[in-house]
Amino acid sequence: MSEPKNKKKEILIKSRSRVQGHCHTCSRTPQELGRDKPFQSCSKCKEVCYCSVECQRENWPAHKMPCAMSQQRKQVFAQHPGQAANVARFTKWFEGPVKLEVFRQAAMQAMDVVNHPENVDKKCFHMELELHPDYKNRAPTDIFVLKKGSMFPREDIIDGMPEREKKQLTEYIKIQNDIVKGRGQLGVVPVMMHDVSQNAHSWWPLALPFTIGHAKAILENTKWGNVYWMSRLRDILAQPESVMEFISGDPVLPAHLLRPTPVGDSIWVATERYTNNKAGFDRDLEEGVEGPTHAPPGRDTDFDTDNCAVM
């Protein structure tokens, strides 16, 4: 009788292309190319896949850095398999197809990209998420909920990072940003995804592959209106994906679940506006404009005046 194998299973932080089975460069699927086998993955990191050598070579300038960082991450994870499994679960959750589009909507609403596309190059986000109290009985796509989301001027976060980490992140964002902007689209915004349940976090280069006109259509179709972005994002993530509706392929909450910004969130609206537009906030105070009635960097916010109790 042969002895049992003791080889440990390698934990991979799979990219969207590996999770969804499409080419990391051109986004085509095996079915679209008439193939009956999955695409081959990168031989070094195994975290992305490509339909051809040509697509792999085209994407190499963008993939070179994350591929190297993947090797470093694997060395750490080999010593902490429990942490590796939690990070893989968290990454798979927020890079799922529906969650990805929801986070894109929230970021575009927060930055007001329709009127201020330049904010994509100026802002970054910190998303604090935690396991749903009943996560063991929920689908894998529904196990995390938003605890708090914040938008900051990019320099406020990046400039305070250790020099090596700062260099890696800024170079990586620039490479990704050049690719997306080279297509005439909005660009890439850095997002710190923080699983507070496990105190694990990682930077996520969130691509916004839309023109301004496309972004405007998405936000109109999904009925963001003048709601504060964190309030709506929290409401969306609290619901199972099975209740979501889709308009032109974009996920949106059913009408009966859409609500204005809770009055209790006014403190976050005012704080974020001040953080991102201190000069404008001070000017409003001098002119007698009440800051909490505006969302950063100045968009009017619809508050739920029918339910004014602060939760």
CSV table of C-alpha atoms in Angstrom, one decimal, residues 10-292:
chain,number,residue,atom,x,y,z
A,10,GLU,CA,-0.9,25.6,-3.1
A,11,ILE,CA,-3.1,28.6,-2.4
A,12,LEU,CA,-3.6,30.8,-5.4
A,13,ILE,CA,-5.0,34.4,-5.4
A,14,LYS,CA,-6.7,33.9,-8.7
A,15,SER,CA,-7.4,36.9,-10.9
A,16,ARG,CA,-10.8,37.5,-12.6
A,17,SER,CA,-9.5,35.8,-15.7
A,18,ARG,CA,-8.8,32.6,-13.8
A,19,VAL,CA,-12.0,32.8,-11.9
A,20,GLN,CA,-14.2,33.5,-14.9
A,21,GLY,CA,-12.2,31.6,-17.4
A,22,HIS,CA,-11.5,34.4,-19.9
A,23,CYS,CA,-8.3,35.7,-21.5
A,24,HIS,CA,-6.6,38.2,-19.2
A,25,THR,CA,-5.8,40.4,-22.2
A,26,CYS,CA,-8.6,40.3,-24.7
A,27,SER,CA,-11.4,38.9,-22.4
A,28,ARG,CA,-12.5,36.3,-24.9
A,29,THR,CA,-13.6,32.9,-23.6
A,30,PRO,CA,-12.7,29.4,-24.9
A,31,GLN,CA,-16.3,29.1,-26.2
A,32,GLU,CA,-16.0,32.3,-28.2
A,33,LEU,CA,-12.8,30.8,-29.8
A,34,GLY,CA,-14.4,27.4,-30.4
A,35,ARG,CA,-12.3,25.6,-27.9
A,36,ASP,CA,-13.4,22.9,-25.5
A,37,LYS,CA,-10.5,23.3,-23.0
A,38,PRO,CA,-9.7,26.1,-20.5
A,39,PHE,CA,-7.0,28.6,-21.4
A,40,GLN,CA,-3.5,28.0,-20.0
A,41,SER,CA,-2.4,30.0,-17.0
A,42,CYS,CA,0.9,31.9,-16.5
A,43,SER,CA,3.5,29.3,-15.7
A,44,LYS,CA,5.1,31.5,-13.0
A,45,CYS,CA,2.2,32.7,-10.9
A,46,LYS,CA,-0.7,30.6,-12.2
A,47,GLU,CA,-3.0,33.5,-11.3
A,48,VAL,CA,-3.9,34.7,-14.8
A,49,CYS,CA,-4.7,32.9,-18.0
A,50,TYR,CA,-4.3,33.7,-21.7
A,51,CYS,CA,-5.9,32.5,-24.9
A,52,SER,CA,-2.6,32.8,-26.9
A,53,VAL,CA,1.1,33.5,-26.6
A,54,GLU,CA,0.4,36.8,-28.4
A,55,CYS,CA,-2.0,37.9,-25.7
A,56,GLN,CA,0.4,36.9,-23.0
A,57,ARG,CA,3.3,38.9,-24.6
A,58,GLU,CA,1.0,41.9,-25.0
A,59,ASN,CA,0.0,41.8,-21.4
A,60,TRP,CA,3.5,41.2,-20.0
A,61,PRO,CA,4.4,44.8,-19.3
A,62,ALA,CA,1.3,45.1,-17.1
A,63,HIS,CA,1.7,41.6,-15.6
A,64,LYS,CA,5.4,41.6,-14.9
A,65,MET,CA,5.2,43.4,-11.5
A,66,PRO,CA,2.1,41.5,-10.0
A,67,CYS,CA,3.7,38.2,-11.2
A,68,ALA,CA,6.8,39.0,-9.2
A,69,MET,CA,4.8,40.1,-6.2
A,70,SER,CA,2.9,36.8,-6.4
A,71,GLN,CA,6.1,34.9,-5.8
A,72,GLN,CA,6.8,36.9,-2.7
A,73,ARG,CA,3.3,36.4,-1.4
A,74,LYS,CA,3.5,32.7,-1.9
A,75,GLN,CA,6.5,32.5,0.3
A,76,VAL,CA,4.6,34.2,3.1
A,77,PHE,CA,1.5,32.1,2.6
A,78,ALA,CA,3.5,28.9,2.7
A,79,GLN,CA,4.2,29.7,6.3
A,80,HIS,CA,0.6,30.7,7.1
A,81,PRO,CA,-1.8,28.5,5.2
A,82,GLY,CA,-4.8,29.6,7.2
A,83,GLN,CA,-4.2,33.3,6.4
A,84,ALA,CA,-3.7,32.3,2.7
A,85,ALA,CA,-7.1,30.6,2.5
A,86,ASN,CA,-8.8,33.6,4.1
A,87,VAL,CA,-7.1,36.1,1.7
A,88,ALA,CA,-8.0,33.9,-1.3
A,89,ARG,CA,-11.7,33.7,-0.2
A,90,PHE,CA,-11.8,37.5,0.3
A,91,THR,CA,-10.2,38.2,-3.1
A,92,LYS,CA,-12.5,35.8,-4.9
A,93,TRP,CA,-15.4,37.6,-3.3
A,94,PHE,CA,-14.6,41.2,-4.3
A,95,GLU,CA,-13.4,40.2,-7.8
A,96,GLY,CA,-16.5,38.3,-8.6
A,97,PRO,CA,-18.3,39.7,-11.7
A,98,VAL,CA,-21.3,41.3,-9.8
A,99,LYS,CA,-19.2,42.7,-6.9
A,100,LEU,CA,-16.7,44.1,-9.4
A,101,GLU,CA,-19.3,46.1,-11.2
A,102,VAL,CA,-20.9,47.3,-7.9
A,103,PHE,CA,-17.5,48.6,-6.6
A,104,ARG,CA,-17.0,50.3,-10.0
A,105,GLN,CA,-20.3,52.0,-9.7
A,106,ALA,CA,-19.6,53.2,-6.1
A,107,ALA,CA,-16.2,54.5,-7.0
A,108,MET,CA,-17.6,56.5,-10.0
A,109,GLN,CA,-20.4,57.9,-7.9
A,110,ALA,CA,-17.9,58.9,-5.1
A,111,MET,CA,-15.5,60.6,-7.4
A,112,ASP,CA,-18.3,62.2,-9.5
A,113,VAL,CA,-16.4,61.1,-12.6
A,114,VAL,CA,-19.1,62.4,-15.0
A,115,ASN,CA,-18.3,66.0,-14.0
A,116,HIS,CA,-14.8,65.4,-12.6
A,117,PRO,CA,-13.0,62.6,-14.5
A,118,GLU,CA,-9.7,64.0,-13.2
A,119,ASN,CA,-10.5,62.6,-9.8
A,120,VAL,CA,-9.6,59.1,-11.0
A,121,ASP,CA,-5.9,60.3,-10.9
A,122,LYS,CA,-6.4,62.1,-7.5
A,123,LYS,CA,-8.3,59.8,-5.3
A,124,CYS,CA,-8.0,56.4,-3.5
A,125,PHE,CA,-10.3,54.4,-1.4
A,126,HIS,CA,-10.3,52.3,1.8
A,127,MET,CA,-13.1,49.7,2.1
A,128,GLU,CA,-13.6,48.1,5.4
A,129,LEU,CA,-15.5,44.9,5.1
A,130,GLU,CA,-16.5,42.2,7.6
A,131,LEU,CA,-18.2,38.8,7.5
A,132,HIS,CA,-22.0,38.8,7.6
A,133,PRO,CA,-23.3,37.7,11.0
A,134,ASP,CA,-24.9,34.7,9.2
A,135,TYR,CA,-22.2,34.2,6.6
A,136,LYS,CA,-22.1,30.4,7.2
A,137,ASN,CA,-25.6,30.1,5.8
A,138,ARG,CA,-25.1,32.5,2.9
A,139,ALA,CA,-23.7,31.9,-0.6
A,140,PRO,CA,-20.0,32.6,-1.1
A,141,THR,CA,-20.9,35.7,-3.1
A,142,ASP,CA,-22.8,37.1,-0.1
A,143,ILE,CA,-20.6,36.5,2.9
A,144,PHE,CA,-19.1,40.0,3.3
A,145,VAL,CA,-20.8,43.3,4.1
A,146,LEU,CA,-19.5,46.9,4.2
A,147,LYS,CA,-18.6,48.3,7.6
A,148,LYS,CA,-17.2,51.6,6.3
A,149,GLY,CA,-15.9,53.1,3.1
A,150,SER,CA,-13.7,56.2,2.7
A,151,MET,CA,-12.4,58.2,-0.1
A,152,PHE,CA,-9.1,60.2,0.3
A,153,PRO,CA,-6.8,62.4,-1.7
A,154,ARG,CA,-4.3,59.9,-3.0
A,155,GLU,CA,-1.3,61.8,-1.6
A,156,ASP,CA,-2.7,61.6,1.9
A,157,ILE,CA,-2.4,57.8,1.8
A,158,ILE,CA,0.4,57.1,-0.7
A,159,ASP,CA,2.9,59.6,0.8
A,160,GLY,CA,2.7,58.0,4.2
A,161,MET,CA,3.5,54.5,2.9
A,162,PRO,CA,6.9,52.8,3.4
A,163,GLU,CA,9.1,53.7,0.5
A,164,ARG,CA,9.4,50.2,-1.1
A,165,GLU,CA,5.6,49.6,-0.9
A,166,LYS,CA,4.9,53.1,-2.2
A,167,LYS,CA,7.2,52.6,-5.2
A,168,GLN,CA,5.6,49.2,-6.0
A,169,LEU,CA,2.1,50.6,-5.8
A,170,THR,CA,2.7,53.8,-7.8
A,171,GLU,CA,4.5,51.9,-10.5
A,172,TYR,CA,1.8,49.3,-10.8
A,173,ILE,CA,-1.0,51.8,-10.8
A,174,LYS,CA,0.8,53.8,-13.5
A,175,ILE,CA,1.3,50.8,-15.7
A,176,GLN,CA,-2.4,49.8,-15.4
A,177,ASN,CA,-3.6,53.3,-15.8
A,178,ASP,CA,-1.6,53.9,-19.0
A,179,ILE,CA,-3.2,50.8,-20.5
A,180,VAL,CA,-6.8,51.8,-19.6
A,181,LYS,CA,-6.4,55.5,-20.5
A,182,GLY,CA,-4.7,54.5,-23.7
A,183,ARG,CA,-8.1,53.0,-24.7
A,184,GLY,CA,-9.8,56.4,-24.1
A,185,GLN,CA,-11.3,55.2,-20.8
A,186,LEU,CA,-11.3,56.7,-17.3
A,187,GLY,CA,-8.4,54.9,-15.8
A,188,VAL,CA,-7.5,53.0,-12.6
A,189,VAL,CA,-8.0,54.0,-9.0
A,190,PRO,CA,-6.2,52.3,-6.0
A,191,VAL,CA,-8.5,50.7,-3.4
A,192,MET,CA,-7.4,49.3,-0.1
A,193,MET,CA,-9.6,46.2,0.5
A,194,HIS,CA,-9.6,45.5,4.2
A,195,ASP,CA,-11.1,42.3,5.7
A,196,VAL,CA,-11.6,43.5,9.3
A,197,SER,CA,-12.8,40.0,10.3
A,198,GLN,CA,-9.3,38.7,9.7
A,199,ASN,CA,-7.3,42.0,9.8
A,200,ALA,CA,-6.1,41.2,6.3
A,201,HIS,CA,-5.8,43.9,3.6
A,202,SER,CA,-4.4,44.4,0.1
A,203,TRP,CA,-4.3,47.0,-2.6
A,204,TRP,CA,-6.7,46.5,-5.5
A,205,PRO,CA,-6.1,48.5,-8.7
A,206,LEU,CA,-9.8,49.0,-9.7
A,207,ALA,CA,-10.0,49.6,-13.4
A,208,LEU,CA,-12.8,51.8,-14.7
A,209,PRO,CA,-12.9,50.8,-18.3
A,210,PHE,CA,-15.5,53.3,-19.4
A,211,THR,CA,-15.7,56.5,-21.3
A,212,ILE,CA,-17.4,59.4,-19.5
A,213,GLY,CA,-20.5,58.9,-21.6
A,214,HIS,CA,-20.6,55.2,-20.7
A,215,ALA,CA,-20.1,56.0,-17.0
A,216,LYS,CA,-22.9,58.5,-17.0
A,217,ALA,CA,-25.2,55.9,-18.6
A,218,ILE,CA,-24.3,53.3,-16.0
A,219,LEU,CA,-25.0,55.6,-13.1
A,220,GLU,CA,-28.3,56.7,-14.5
A,221,ASN,CA,-29.4,53.1,-15.4
A,222,THR,CA,-28.5,51.9,-11.9
A,223,LYS,CA,-30.3,54.8,-10.2
A,224,TRP,CA,-27.5,56.3,-8.0
A,225,GLY,CA,-28.9,59.8,-8.3
A,226,ASN,CA,-27.7,62.0,-5.4
A,227,VAL,CA,-27.3,59.2,-2.8
A,228,TYR,CA,-24.1,59.1,-0.8
A,229,TRP,CA,-21.9,56.4,-2.3
A,230,MET,CA,-21.1,54.6,0.9
A,231,SER,CA,-24.7,54.4,2.0
A,232,ARG,CA,-25.8,52.8,-1.3
A,233,LEU,CA,-22.8,50.5,-1.4
A,234,ARG,CA,-23.6,49.3,2.1
A,235,ASP,CA,-27.2,48.6,1.1
A,236,ILE,CA,-26.2,46.7,-2.0
A,237,LEU,CA,-23.7,44.5,-0.2
A,238,ALA,CA,-26.2,43.7,2.5
A,239,GLN,CA,-28.4,42.0,0.0
A,240,PRO,CA,-27.8,38.6,-1.6
A,241,GLU,CA,-26.9,38.8,-5.3
A,242,SER,CA,-30.0,36.7,-6.1
A,243,VAL,CA,-32.2,39.8,-5.5
A,244,MET,CA,-30.2,42.0,-7.9
A,245,GLU,CA,-31.7,43.2,-11.2
A,246,PHE,CA,-29.8,44.0,-14.3
A,247,ILE,CA,-30.2,46.9,-16.7
A,248,SER,CA,-28.1,46.7,-19.8
A,249,GLY,CA,-25.9,44.2,-17.9
A,250,ASP,CA,-25.4,46.5,-14.9
A,251,PRO,CA,-26.4,45.3,-11.5
A,252,VAL,CA,-29.0,47.4,-9.6
A,253,LEU,CA,-31.1,47.0,-6.5
A,254,PRO,CA,-34.8,46.5,-7.1
A,255,ALA,CA,-36.8,49.8,-6.7
A,256,HIS,CA,-38.3,48.8,-3.3
A,257,LEU,CA,-34.8,48.5,-1.8
A,258,LEU,CA,-33.5,51.8,-3.1
A,259,ARG,CA,-33.4,54.5,-0.4
A,260,PRO,CA,-32.0,58.0,0.1
A,261,THR,CA,-28.9,58.6,2.3
A,262,PRO,CA,-29.8,57.9,6.0
A,263,VAL,CA,-29.5,61.0,8.1
A,264,GLY,CA,-27.2,59.1,10.4
A,265,ASP,CA,-24.6,59.1,7.6
A,266,SER,CA,-24.5,62.9,7.4
A,267,ILE,CA,-21.4,62.9,9.6
A,268,TRP,CA,-19.5,60.7,7.1
A,269,VAL,CA,-20.7,62.9,4.2
A,270,ALA,CA,-19.4,66.0,6.0
A,271,THR,CA,-16.1,64.3,7.1
A,272,GLU,CA,-15.4,63.0,3.6
A,273,ARG,CA,-16.2,66.3,2.0
A,274,TYR,CA,-13.8,68.1,4.3
A,275,THR,CA,-11.0,65.5,3.8
A,276,ASN,CA,-11.3,65.8,0.0
A,277,ASN,CA,-12.0,69.5,-0.4
A,278,LYS,CA,-10.8,71.4,2.7
A,279,ALA,CA,-10.6,74.7,0.9
A,280,GLY,CA,-14.2,74.4,-0.5
A,281,PHE,CA,-15.6,73.3,2.9
A,282,ASP,CA,-14.0,76.2,4.7
A,283,ARG,CA,-15.4,78.6,2.0
A,284,ASP,CA,-18.9,77.1,2.5
A,285,LEU,CA,-18.7,77.7,6.2
A,286,GLU,CA,-17.7,81.3,5.6
A,287,GLU,CA,-20.7,81.7,3.3
A,288,GLY,CA,-23.1,80.0,5.7
A,289,VAL,CA,-23.6,76.8,3.6
A,290,GLU,CA,-24.2,73.7,5.8
A,291,GLY,CA,-21.5,71.2,4.8
A,292,PRO,CA,-23.5,68.0,5.9
